[in-house]
Short mmCIF file of C-alpha atoms in Angstrom, two decimals:
data_model
loop_
_atom_site.label_atom_id
_atom_site.label_comp_id
_atom_site.label_asym_id
_atom_site.label_seq_id
_atom_site.Cartn_x
_atom_site.Cartn_y
_atom_site.Cartn_z
CA UNK M 16 226.27 97.74 84.24
CA UNK M 17 224.35 94.54 84.59
CA UNK M 18 222.45 92.83 81.86
CA UNK M 19 220.61 90.48 83.88
CA UNK M 20 219.97 86.78 81.42
CA UNK M 21 218.64 83.35 81.93
CA UNK M 22 220.73 80.85 81.05
CA UNK M 23 218.63 80.26 77.20
CA UNK M 24 219.26 83.71 76.81
CA UNK M 25 223.09 83.80 77.22
CA UNK M 26 223.70 81.14 74.08
CA UNK M 27 221.83 84.02 71.70
CA UNK M 28 223.00 87.26 73.50
CA UNK M 29 226.90 85.87 73.14
CA UNK M 30 226.73 85.32 69.90
CA UNK M 31 225.57 88.33 68.85
CA UNK M 32 227.88 89.79 71.61
CA UNK M 33 230.44 88.67 69.69
CA UNK M 34 229.62 88.95 66.26
CA UNK M 35 229.29 93.06 67.85
CA UNK M 36 233.02 93.08 69.05
CA UNK M 37 231.59 93.47 72.58
CA UNK M 38 234.20 91.87 75.27
CA UNK M 39 232.34 89.80 77.95
CA UNK M 40 232.55 88.13 81.04
CA UNK M 41 230.22 86.04 82.50
CA UNK M 42 229.87 84.80 86.26
CA UNK M 43 228.23 83.09 86.95
CA UNK M 44 225.72 82.61 90.86
CA UNK M 45 222.82 82.10 92.22
CA UNK M 46 221.87 80.16 88.14
CA UNK M 47 221.97 82.75 86.02
CA UNK M 48 224.83 84.66 84.28
CA UNK M 49 224.99 88.14 84.39
CA UNK M 50 227.16 89.44 81.60
CA UNK M 51 229.01 92.82 82.10
CA UNK M 52 228.98 95.04 79.24
CA UNK M 53 228.82 98.78 77.72
CA UNK M 54 226.36 100.98 78.96
CA UNK M 55 225.98 101.79 75.29
CA UNK M 56 224.14 99.47 73.30
CA UNK M 57 224.55 99.29 69.42
CA UNK M 58 220.80 99.74 67.74
CA UNK M 59 221.08 96.35 66.97
CA UNK M 60 222.29 94.58 70.12
CA UNK M 61 219.89 95.80 71.30
CA UNK M 62 216.95 95.21 69.62
CA UNK M 63 218.47 91.33 69.36
CA UNK M 64 218.50 91.51 73.46
CA UNK M 65 214.36 92.85 73.64
CA UNK M 66 213.68 90.73 70.04
CA UNK M 67 215.45 87.44 71.80
CA UNK M 68 213.26 87.72 75.54
CA UNK M 69 209.71 88.77 73.64
CA UNK M 70 210.69 85.03 71.52
CA UNK M 71 211.60 83.08 74.30
CA UNK M 72 209.55 84.15 76.88
CA UNK M 73 205.91 85.76 75.52
CA UNK M 74 206.06 83.05 71.77
CA UNK M 75 206.65 86.52 69.67
CA UNK M 76 204.23 89.61 71.46
CA UNK M 77 204.29 92.29 72.03
CA UNK M 78 206.37 92.54 75.14
CA UNK M 79 205.83 94.14 78.75
CA UNK M 80 208.37 96.33 79.64
CA UNK M 81 209.93 98.57 82.99
CA UNK M 82 211.75 101.89 82.57
CA UNK M 83 212.89 103.02 85.71
CA UNK M 84 215.59 105.44 86.94
CA UNK M 85 217.77 106.61 89.87
CA UNK M 86 217.00 110.13 90.12
CA UNK M 87 221.24 110.41 89.58
CA UNK M 88 220.38 108.46 86.16
CA UNK M 89 217.05 110.25 84.41
CA UNK M 90 219.75 111.65 81.79
CA UNK M 91 220.66 108.49 80.93
CA UNK M 92 217.68 106.03 80.47
CA UNK M 93 216.23 109.86 78.38
CA UNK M 94 219.29 108.77 75.57
CA UNK M 95 218.55 105.48 75.84
CA UNK M 96 214.98 105.93 75.19
CA UNK M 97 215.76 108.00 72.40
CA UNK M 98 218.39 105.90 70.88
CA UNK M 99 216.25 102.92 71.24
CA UNK M 100 212.60 104.09 70.46
CA UNK M 101 212.01 102.90 67.73
CA UNK M 102 212.53 99.03 69.15
CA UNK M 103 210.64 100.37 72.02
CA UNK M 104 208.04 101.35 70.60
CA UNK M 105 206.64 98.44 69.32
CA UNK M 106 205.97 97.56 73.26
CA UNK M 107 203.97 97.85 76.31
CA UNK M 108 205.84 100.69 78.31
CA UNK M 109 206.21 100.83 82.29
CA UNK M 110 207.51 103.70 84.30
CA UNK M 111 207.60 105.05 87.78
CA UNK M 112 206.46 108.34 88.15
CA UNK M 113 208.71 111.02 86.98
CA UNK M 114 210.52 108.87 84.81
CA UNK M 115 207.41 108.64 82.59
CA UNK M 116 206.92 112.10 82.71
CA UNK M 117 210.37 112.58 81.47
CA UNK M 118 210.91 110.15 78.53
CA UNK M 119 207.16 110.62 77.41
CA UNK M 120 208.43 113.84 76.94
CA UNK M 121 211.27 113.79 75.25
CA UNK M 122 210.34 110.17 73.09
CA UNK M 123 206.56 110.87 72.71
CA UNK M 124 206.19 106.96 73.72
CA UNK M 125 203.80 106.12 75.67
CA UNK M 126 203.94 104.98 78.69
CA UNK M 127 202.35 103.19 81.68
CA UNK M 128 203.36 105.65 84.59
CA UNK M 129 202.79 104.20 88.26
CA UNK M 130 203.38 106.48 91.07
CA UNK M 131 207.13 108.30 91.71
CA UNK M 132 209.01 105.21 93.31
CA UNK M 133 209.32 106.80 96.48
CA UNK M 134 206.41 107.33 97.03
CA UNK M 135 205.43 103.56 96.22
CA UNK M 136 205.80 103.57 92.83
CA UNK M 137 209.49 101.15 92.74
CA UNK M 138 206.69 98.50 95.16
CA UNK M 139 203.83 99.09 92.37
CA UNK M 140 206.43 97.65 89.75
CA UNK M 141 207.69 94.62 92.19
CA UNK M 142 203.78 94.15 92.32
CA UNK M 143 203.81 93.64 88.45
CA UNK M 144 206.69 91.24 88.84
CA UNK M 145 205.11 89.35 91.28
CA UNK M 146 202.17 89.38 89.75
CA UNK M 147 204.09 87.89 86.06
CA UNK M 148 202.65 91.65 84.61
CA UNK M 149 206.69 92.41 83.09
CA UNK M 150 208.84 90.50 80.98
CA UNK M 151 212.10 92.87 81.11
CA UNK M 152 212.98 95.61 82.98
CA UNK M 153 215.40 98.38 83.29
CA UNK M 154 216.25 100.04 86.67
CA UNK M 155 219.27 102.31 85.74
CA UNK M 156 220.64 102.41 89.55
CA UNK M 157 223.06 105.05 91.17
CA UNK M 158 224.99 102.93 93.61
CA UNK M 159 226.91 106.44 95.08
CA UNK M 160 224.02 107.59 96.66
CA UNK M 161 221.23 106.97 99.64
CA UNK M 162 218.33 106.32 98.47
CA UNK M 163 214.89 106.89 100.94
CA UNK M 164 213.49 104.10 99.46
CA UNK M 165 216.51 101.33 98.93
CA UNK M 166 214.53 98.96 100.75
CA UNK M 167 211.96 99.23 98.12
CA UNK M 168 215.03 98.35 95.70
CA UNK M 169 215.80 96.17 96.95
CA UNK M 170 212.90 94.11 97.28
CA UNK M 171 212.77 94.58 93.95
CA UNK M 172 215.54 93.33 92.82
CA UNK M 173 215.24 90.82 94.88
CA UNK M 174 211.71 89.82 93.40
CA UNK M 175 212.96 89.97 89.57
CA UNK M 176 215.39 87.20 91.00
CA UNK M 177 212.79 85.20 91.66
CA UNK M 178 210.48 85.64 89.18
CA UNK M 179 213.62 85.27 86.78
CA UNK M 180 212.50 88.60 85.14
CA UNK M 181 215.59 90.08 82.96
CA UNK M 182 216.64 93.28 85.23
#
């Protein structure tokens, strides 16, 4: 899983990762740095990642975080949301339909739900990215299963790159 951070985030992120003794392998691509780290982030590291984005890009205000997961990744995003519920609860959350419903049901977190991904939810999230309505997007993709809305997914990824939204 790749965590996409702007250059300004990388120094802080790397220091925190080194403190956590997680091995990372940075690779520069298109003026961004992609950091490959284990999906099982510690609470301290996850909090640090969210906090650095909040301070750097929102001036310390509540962040607007998008949550999306393909069908075979729904269980993983629920585990992530449960594990980091205390961090996520401090921010405004948005999700595609089914993902949002499942996370709300399992965690009780308030989530602004869009339509289901294949029914336009990915495009709604993309519109938020384009209108500067999101600060961070957590997207657990299933690369092994063909998605009927793959063009929408590709457009969303491209928008995140264009608008420098961590994905």
